[in-house]
Amino acid sequence: MREPDCLFCKIIAGTIPSEMLYSDDQVIVIKDINPQAEVHLLVIPREHIVSLKELDASHDTLMAHILRLLPKLAEQQGLSEGFRTIINTGRGGGQVIFHLHVHLLGGRNLPGFG
Ligand code: 5GP
Ligand code: ZN
């Protein structure tokens, strides 16, 4: 389940510290260490899934859980005007950490695309 060399698996295991905002049996939510906007969170499944490409039907409940969690997190962060979500997939998509995660961004300094 956990990959020994995966940074996010280590954060989930607690061997690397992080600023954790939310946690349940399926996901953790941490602050991005290098925020690209006033609010920049990462929603990370506890299961080591490499990317969107590795999803199968067994992950449907997890992915629905993540999608429904996002607006709740945004509200908790005071993002009443809205928020942006990004999932980078593969090197060509800008993915750097190969453990699936959803970026939640909002507030001041929201970056544009490209
Ligand atoms: P990716 O490019 O893979 O979609 O995003 C990886 C994200 O993880 C980046 O936004 C990066 O700032 C963040 N990140 C990298 N290392 C750490 C870390 O040790 N702790 C936290 N909280 N975020 C990290
Ligand atoms: Zn992992």
Tab-separated table of N, CA and C and ligand atoms in Angstrom:
chain	number	residue	atom	x	y	z
A	1	MET	N	0.840	-1.207	0.000
A	1	MET	CA	0.000	0.000	0.000
A	1	MET	C	0.873	1.255	0.000
A	2	ARG	N	1.882	1.270	0.914
A	2	ARG	CA	2.767	2.441	0.965
A	2	ARG	C	4.043	2.157	0.192
A	3	GLU	N	4.497	3.201	-0.507
A	3	GLU	CA	5.746	3.110	-1.258
A	3	GLU	C	6.856	3.723	-0.415
A	4	PRO	N	7.905	2.957	-0.119
A	4	PRO	CA	8.934	3.451	0.808
A	4	PRO	C	9.614	4.740	0.356
A	5	ASP	N	9.707	4.948	-0.967
A	5	ASP	CA	10.419	6.136	-1.443
A	5	ASP	C	9.500	7.297	-1.781
A	6	CYS	N	8.219	7.174	-1.431
A	6	CYS	CA	7.249	8.204	-1.831
A	6	CYS	C	7.101	9.250	-0.722
A	7	LEU	N	7.325	10.508	-1.078
A	7	LEU	CA	7.239	11.601	-0.110
A	7	LEU	C	5.863	11.668	0.549
A	8	PHE	N	4.814	11.562	-0.247
A	8	PHE	CA	3.477	11.694	0.338
A	8	PHE	C	3.131	10.487	1.213
A	9	CYS	N	3.622	9.291	0.852
A	9	CYS	CA	3.431	8.140	1.747
A	9	CYS	C	4.128	8.382	3.083
A	10	LYS	N	5.289	9.036	3.045
A	10	LYS	CA	6.006	9.339	4.298
A	10	LYS	C	5.249	10.380	5.115
A	11	ILE	N	4.655	11.352	4.437
A	11	ILE	CA	3.857	12.355	5.149
A	11	ILE	C	2.635	11.684	5.782
A	12	ILE	N	1.999	10.780	5.029
A	12	ILE	CA	0.828	10.060	5.554
A	12	ILE	C	1.231	9.215	6.768
A	13	ALA	N	2.406	8.597	6.684
A	13	ALA	CA	2.883	7.760	7.794
A	13	ALA	C	3.363	8.591	8.975
A	14	GLY	N	3.592	9.893	8.740
A	14	GLY	CA	4.029	10.777	9.822
A	14	GLY	C	5.542	10.834	9.981
A	15	THR	N	6.275	10.194	9.078
A	15	THR	CA	7.739	10.221	9.207
A	15	THR	C	8.330	11.515	8.645
A	16	ILE	N	7.574	12.225	7.804
A	16	ILE	CA	7.960	13.574	7.373
A	16	ILE	C	6.858	14.506	7.858
A	17	PRO	N	7.236	15.593	8.542
A	17	PRO	CA	6.204	16.484	9.096
A	17	PRO	C	5.483	17.285	8.007
A	18	SER	N	4.258	17.676	8.305
A	18	SER	CA	3.504	18.527	7.382
A	18	SER	C	2.479	19.297	8.193
A	19	GLU	N	1.970	20.340	7.583
A	19	GLU	CA	0.898	21.095	8.226
A	19	GLU	C	-0.427	20.487	7.786
A	20	MET	N	-0.969	19.604	8.603
A	20	MET	CA	-2.163	18.847	8.238
A	20	MET	C	-3.422	19.597	8.671
A	21	LEU	N	-4.331	19.796	7.727
A	21	LEU	CA	-5.553	20.555	8.010
A	21	LEU	C	-6.762	19.662	8.201
A	22	TYR	N	-6.706	18.482	7.627
A	22	TYR	CA	-7.860	17.585	7.664
A	22	TYR	C	-7.341	16.182	7.402
A	23	SER	N	-8.019	15.217	7.992
A	23	SER	CA	-7.645	13.829	7.760
A	23	SER	C	-8.858	12.952	8.014
A	24	ASP	N	-9.048	11.941	7.191
A	24	ASP	CA	-10.069	10.933	7.486
A	24	ASP	C	-9.536	9.577	7.020
A	25	ASP	N	-10.407	8.582	6.946
A	25	ASP	CA	-9.910	7.242	6.615
A	25	ASP	C	-9.466	7.119	5.159
A	26	GLN	N	-9.813	8.093	4.315
A	26	GLN	CA	-9.480	7.984	2.891
A	26	GLN	C	-8.423	8.972	2.407
A	27	VAL	N	-8.375	10.149	3.031
A	27	VAL	CA	-7.474	11.207	2.537
A	27	VAL	C	-6.826	11.964	3.695
A	28	ILE	N	-5.737	12.674	3.339
A	28	ILE	CA	-5.242	13.734	4.207
A	28	ILE	C	-5.232	15.023	3.389
A	29	VAL	N	-5.269	16.152	4.091
A	29	VAL	CA	-5.187	17.460	3.429
A	29	VAL	C	-4.087	18.239	4.132
A	30	ILE	N	-3.088	18.683	3.319
A	30	ILE	CA	-1.968	19.432	3.893
A	30	ILE	C	-1.799	20.750	3.142
A	31	LYS	N	-1.071	21.674	3.762
A	31	LYS	CA	-0.688	22.908	3.069
A	31	LYS	C	0.488	22.611	2.158
A	32	ASP	N	0.439	23.131	0.940
A	32	ASP	CA	1.577	22.984	0.030
A	32	ASP	C	2.774	23.743	0.604
A	33	ILE	N	3.946	23.125	0.529
A	33	ILE	CA	5.148	23.719	1.118
A	33	ILE	C	5.620	24.951	0.335
A	34	ASN	N	5.188	25.046	-0.916
A	34	ASN	CA	5.604	26.154	-1.796
A	34	ASN	C	4.355	26.755	-2.439
A	35	PRO	N	3.557	27.482	-1.626
A	35	PRO	CA	2.225	27.888	-2.095
A	35	PRO	C	2.267	28.809	-3.307
A	36	GLN	N	1.371	28.528	-4.255
A	36	GLN	CA	1.277	29.315	-5.491
A	36	GLN	C	0.120	30.311	-5.438
A	37	ALA	N	-0.553	30.383	-4.306
A	37	ALA	CA	-1.634	31.348	-4.100
A	37	ALA	C	-1.803	31.496	-2.590
A	38	GLU	N	-2.650	32.437	-2.213
A	38	GLU	CA	-2.851	32.698	-0.776
A	38	GLU	C	-3.231	31.407	-0.046
A	39	VAL	N	-4.131	30.657	-0.659
A	39	VAL	CA	-4.492	29.325	-0.143
A	39	VAL	C	-4.020	28.289	-1.154
A	40	HIS	N	-3.243	27.330	-0.706
A	40	HIS	CA	-2.798	26.253	-1.598
A	40	HIS	C	-2.703	24.972	-0.771
A	41	LEU	N	-3.708	24.127	-0.944
A	41	LEU	CA	-3.783	22.870	-0.209
A	41	LEU	C	-3.580	21.707	-1.165
A	42	LEU	N	-3.207	20.575	-0.596
A	42	LEU	CA	-3.094	19.338	-1.359
A	42	LEU	C	-3.993	18.297	-0.712
A	43	VAL	N	-4.881	17.737	-1.498
A	43	VAL	CA	-5.733	16.642	-1.024
A	43	VAL	C	-5.108	15.346	-1.538
A	44	ILE	N	-4.717	14.488	-0.614
A	44	ILE	CA	-3.905	13.314	-0.960
A	44	ILE	C	-4.591	12.039	-0.471
A	45	PRO	N	-4.909	11.113	-1.378
A	45	PRO	CA	-5.464	9.839	-0.909
A	45	PRO	C	-4.451	9.093	-0.060
A	46	ARG	N	-4.929	8.390	0.961
A	46	ARG	CA	-4.014	7.578	1.783
A	46	ARG	C	-3.404	6.440	0.968
A	47	GLU	N	-4.179	5.921	0.015
A	47	GLU	CA	-3.656	4.852	-0.845
A	47	GLU	C	-2.641	5.428	-1.825
A	48	HIS	N	-1.540	4.721	-2.014
A	48	HIS	CA	-0.535	5.164	-2.995
A	48	HIS	C	-1.037	4.837	-4.398
A	49	ILE	N	-1.630	5.845	-5.046
A	49	ILE	CA	-2.049	5.747	-6.448
A	49	ILE	C	-1.119	6.705	-7.191
A	50	VAL	N	-0.475	6.237	-8.244
A	50	VAL	CA	0.572	7.048	-8.890
A	50	VAL	C	-0.023	8.310	-9.520
A	51	SER	N	-1.091	8.155	-10.287
A	51	SER	CA	-1.673	9.304	-10.985
A	51	SER	C	-3.085	8.936	-11.433
A	52	LEU	N	-3.745	9.876	-12.106
A	52	LEU	CA	-5.082	9.590	-12.649
A	52	LEU	C	-5.058	8.378	-13.579
A	53	LYS	N	-3.915	8.151	-14.218
A	53	LYS	CA	-3.829	7.052	-15.192
A	53	LYS	C	-3.964	5.684	-14.531
A	54	GLU	N	-3.675	5.614	-13.240
A	54	GLU	CA	-3.717	4.335	-12.513
A	54	GLU	C	-5.066	4.084	-11.845
A	55	LEU	N	-6.021	4.995	-12.025
A	55	LEU	CA	-7.326	4.801	-11.380
A	55	LEU	C	-8.091	3.667	-12.043
A	56	ASP	N	-8.840	2.934	-11.240
A	56	ASP	CA	-9.798	1.976	-11.796
A	56	ASP	C	-11.096	2.083	-11.002
A	57	ALA	N	-12.040	1.238	-11.320
A	57	ALA	CA	-13.377	1.362	-10.732
A	57	ALA	C	-13.356	1.244	-9.207
A	58	SER	N	-12.338	0.585	-8.667
A	58	SER	CA	-12.263	0.436	-7.201
A	58	SER	C	-12.024	1.780	-6.512
A	59	HIS	N	-11.619	2.791	-7.291
A	59	HIS	CA	-11.339	4.104	-6.718
A	59	HIS	C	-12.511	5.076	-6.855
A	60	ASP	N	-13.630	4.612	-7.392
A	60	ASP	CA	-14.742	5.531	-7.656
A	60	ASP	C	-15.237	6.215	-6.374
A	61	THR	N	-15.369	5.447	-5.308
A	61	THR	CA	-15.875	6.031	-4.056
A	61	THR	C	-14.890	7.065	-3.519
A	62	LEU	N	-13.604	6.734	-3.578
A	62	LEU	CA	-12.558	7.659	-3.122
A	62	LEU	C	-12.598	8.958	-3.924
A	63	MET	N	-12.682	8.854	-5.244
A	63	MET	CA	-12.637	10.066	-6.073
A	63	MET	C	-13.881	10.923	-5.870
A	64	ALA	N	-15.012	10.294	-5.682
A	64	ALA	CA	-16.231	11.062	-5.386
A	64	ALA	C	-16.080	11.757	-4.036
A	65	HIS	N	-15.501	11.066	-3.086
A	65	HIS	CA	-15.256	11.638	-1.760
A	65	HIS	C	-14.375	12.886	-1.880
A	66	ILE	N	-13.311	12.783	-2.666
A	66	ILE	CA	-12.399	13.929	-2.833
A	66	ILE	C	-13.141	15.099	-3.482
A	67	LEU	N	-13.887	14.828	-4.546
A	67	LEU	CA	-14.586	15.925	-5.244
A	67	LEU	C	-15.564	16.630	-4.324
A	68	ARG	N	-16.245	15.868	-3.490
A	68	ARG	CA	-17.246	16.473	-2.612
A	68	ARG	C	-16.602	17.165	-1.416
A	69	LEU	N	-15.382	16.760	-1.094
A	69	LEU	CA	-14.662	17.397	0.013
A	69	LEU	C	-14.140	18.778	-0.379
A	70	LEU	N	-13.763	18.946	-1.652
A	70	LEU	CA	-13.107	20.184	-2.089
A	70	LEU	C	-13.882	21.451	-1.736
A	71	PRO	N	-15.167	21.573	-2.084
A	71	PRO	CA	-15.874	22.813	-1.722
A	71	PRO	C	-15.984	23.031	-0.219
A	72	LYS	N	-16.009	21.951	0.549
A	72	LYS	CA	-16.057	22.108	2.012
A	72	LYS	C	-14.742	22.691	2.518
A	73	LEU	N	-13.629	22.195	1.980
A	73	LEU	CA	-12.323	22.735	2.377
A	73	LEU	C	-12.205	24.192	1.975
A	74	ALA	N	-12.670	24.499	0.758
A	74	ALA	CA	-12.608	25.888	0.277
A	74	ALA	C	-13.408	26.800	1.200
A	75	GLU	N	-14.551	26.340	1.607
A	75	GLU	CA	-15.377	27.153	2.505
A	75	GLU	C	-14.653	27.372	3.838
A	76	GLN	N	-14.068	26.299	4.360
A	76	GLN	CA	-13.301	26.427	5.621
A	76	GLN	C	-12.157	27.415	5.499
A	77	GLN	N	-11.622	27.545	4.292
A	77	GLN	CA	-10.502	28.477	4.059
A	77	GLN	C	-10.990	29.890	3.749
A	78	GLY	N	-12.303	30.081	3.756
A	78	GLY	CA	-12.859	31.414	3.509
A	78	GLY	C	-12.918	31.797	2.041
A	79	LEU	N	-12.861	30.801	1.158
A	79	LEU	CA	-12.859	31.089	-0.281
A	79	LEU	C	-14.289	31.190	-0.795
A	80	SER	N	-14.996	32.217	-0.339
A	80	SER	CA	-16.413	32.344	-0.665
A	80	SER	C	-16.636	32.680	-2.137
A	81	GLU	N	-15.607	33.238	-2.808
A	81	GLU	CA	-15.757	33.636	-4.219
A	81	GLU	C	-15.452	32.487	-5.175
A	82	GLY	N	-14.892	31.419	-4.648
A	82	GLY	CA	-14.583	30.283	-5.513
A	82	GLY	C	-13.145	29.833	-5.353
A	83	PHE	N	-12.816	28.800	-6.092
A	83	PHE	CA	-11.477	28.203	-5.943
A	83	PHE	C	-11.116	27.467	-7.223
A	84	ARG	N	-9.836	27.085	-7.330
A	84	ARG	CA	-9.346	26.348	-8.499
A	84	ARG	C	-8.807	25.004	-8.044
A	85	THR	N	-9.065	23.968	-8.832
A	85	THR	CA	-8.477	22.659	-8.550
A	85	THR	C	-7.621	22.240	-9.741
A	86	ILE	N	-6.495	21.625	-9.448
A	86	ILE	CA	-5.570	21.180	-10.499
A	86	ILE	C	-5.093	19.771	-10.140
A	87	ILE	N	-5.076	18.898	-11.142
A	87	ILE	CA	-4.446	17.575	-10.989
A	87	ILE	C	-3.435	17.438	-12.118
A	88	ASN	N	-2.166	17.484	-11.780
A	88	ASN	CA	-1.118	17.284	-12.781
A	88	ASN	C	-0.920	15.789	-12.975
A	89	THR	N	-0.843	15.364	-14.228
A	89	THR	CA	-0.737	13.928	-14.526
A	89	THR	C	0.437	13.667	-15.457
A	90	GLY	N	1.409	12.930	-14.934
A	90	GLY	CA	2.591	12.581	-15.726
A	90	GLY	C	3.541	13.764	-15.872
A	91	ARG	N	4.760	13.442	-16.306
A	91	ARG	CA	5.762	14.505	-16.460
A	91	ARG	C	5.278	15.583	-17.407
A	92	GLY	N	4.616	15.185	-18.482
A	92	GLY	CA	4.119	16.153	-19.465
A	92	GLY	C	3.037	17.056	-18.898
A	93	GLY	N	2.412	16.621	-17.829
A	93	GLY	CA	1.377	17.431	-17.174
A	93	GLY	C	1.909	18.196	-15.979
A	94	GLY	N	3.217	18.134	-15.782
A	94	GLY	CA	3.816	18.888	-14.686
A	94	GLY	C	3.812	18.173	-13.350
A	95	GLN	N	3.497	16.860	-13.369
A	95	GLN	CA	3.492	16.130	-12.094
A	95	GLN	C	4.924	15.897	-11.626
A	96	VAL	N	5.174	16.217	-10.359
A	96	VAL	CA	6.505	16.069	-9.769
A	96	VAL	C	6.506	14.966	-8.721
A	97	ILE	N	5.408	14.872	-7.973
A	97	ILE	CA	5.280	13.828	-6.949
A	97	ILE	C	4.306	12.786	-7.490
A	98	PHE	N	4.816	11.562	-7.621
A	98	PHE	CA	4.015	10.535	-8.288
A	98	PHE	C	3.203	9.731	-7.280
A	99	HIS	N	2.389	10.477	-6.562
A	99	HIS	CA	1.343	9.960	-5.672
A	99	HIS	C	0.187	10.929	-5.909
A	100	LEU	N	-0.900	10.419	-6.445
A	100	LEU	CA	-2.035	11.258	-6.865
A	100	LEU	C	-2.397	12.300	-5.802
A	101	HIS	N	-2.632	13.512	-6.247
A	101	HIS	CA	-3.061	14.575	-5.339
A	101	HIS	C	-3.792	15.636	-6.120
A	102	VAL	N	-4.693	16.311	-5.430
A	102	VAL	CA	-5.460	17.414	-6.028
A	102	VAL	C	-4.998	18.700	-5.368
A	103	HIS	N	-4.597	19.663	-6.194
A	103	HIS	CA	-4.263	20.993	-5.685
A	103	HIS	C	-5.555	21.791	-5.532
A	104	LEU	N	-5.707	22.468	-4.407
A	104	LEU	CA	-6.826	23.396	-4.201
A	104	LEU	C	-6.215	24.777	-3.974
A	105	LEU	N	-6.524	25.694	-4.881
A	105	LEU	CA	-5.935	27.037	-4.828
A	105	LEU	C	-7.028	28.086	-4.775
A	106	GLY	N	-6.713	29.191	-4.102
A	106	GLY	CA	-7.675	30.287	-4.086
A	106	GLY	C	-7.150	31.479	-3.325
A	107	GLY	N	-7.953	32.527	-3.324
A	107	GLY	CA	-7.568	33.762	-2.643
A	107	GLY	C	-6.691	34.620	-3.531
A	108	ARG	N	-5.911	35.472	-2.884
A	108	ARG	CA	-5.044	36.382	-3.650
A	108	ARG	C	-3.954	35.602	-4.369
A	109	ASN	N	-3.469	36.196	-5.468
A	109	ASN	CA	-2.342	35.649	-6.243
A	109	ASN	C	-2.683	34.322	-6.915
A	110	LEU	N	-3.946	34.120	-7.234
A	110	LEU	CA	-4.305	32.899	-7.945
A	110	LEU	C	-3.604	32.927	-9.297
A	111	PRO	N	-2.791	31.899	-9.609
A	111	PRO	CA	-2.032	31.953	-10.861
A	111	PRO	C	-2.922	31.702	-12.076
A	112	GLY	N	-2.487	32.215	-13.203
A	112	GLY	CA	-3.163	31.902	-14.455
A	112	GLY	C	-2.639	30.587	-15.000
A	113	PHE	N	-3.047	30.242	-16.186
A	113	PHE	CA	-2.537	29.036	-16.830
A	113	PHE	C	-1.409	29.421	-17.770
A	114	GLY	N	-0.345	28.619	-17.783
A	114	GLY	CA	0.712	28.737	-18.771
A	114	GLY	C	1.627	29.914	-18.589
B	1	5GP	P1	2.812	18.219	-8.545
B	1	5GP	O1	3.691	19.087	-9.404
B	1	5GP	O2	3.353	16.819	-8.405
B	1	5GP	O3	1.368	18.246	-8.986
B	1	5GP	O4	2.775	18.909	-7.122
B	1	5GP	C1	3.601	18.572	-6.060
B	1	5GP	C2	3.401	19.619	-5.001
B	1	5GP	O5	3.935	19.144	-3.787
B	1	5GP	C3	4.127	20.942	-5.314
B	1	5GP	O6	3.167	22.002	-5.346
B	1	5GP	C4	5.115	21.092	-4.163
B	1	5GP	O7	5.252	22.426	-3.715
B	1	5GP	C5	4.518	20.205	-3.093
B	1	5GP	N1	5.484	19.649	-2.173
B	1	5GP	C6	6.705	19.109	-2.499
B	1	5GP	N2	7.329	18.653	-1.396
B	1	5GP	C7	6.516	18.904	-0.348
B	1	5GP	C8	6.620	18.667	1.072
B	1	5GP	O8	7.597	18.115	1.578
B	1	5GP	N3	5.577	19.066	1.837
B	1	5GP	C9	4.476	19.682	1.306
B	1	5GP	N4	3.507	20.061	2.173
B	1	5GP	N5	4.331	19.918	-0.016
B	1	5GP	C10	5.345	19.537	-0.836
B	2	ZN	ZN	2.785	7.383	-2.044
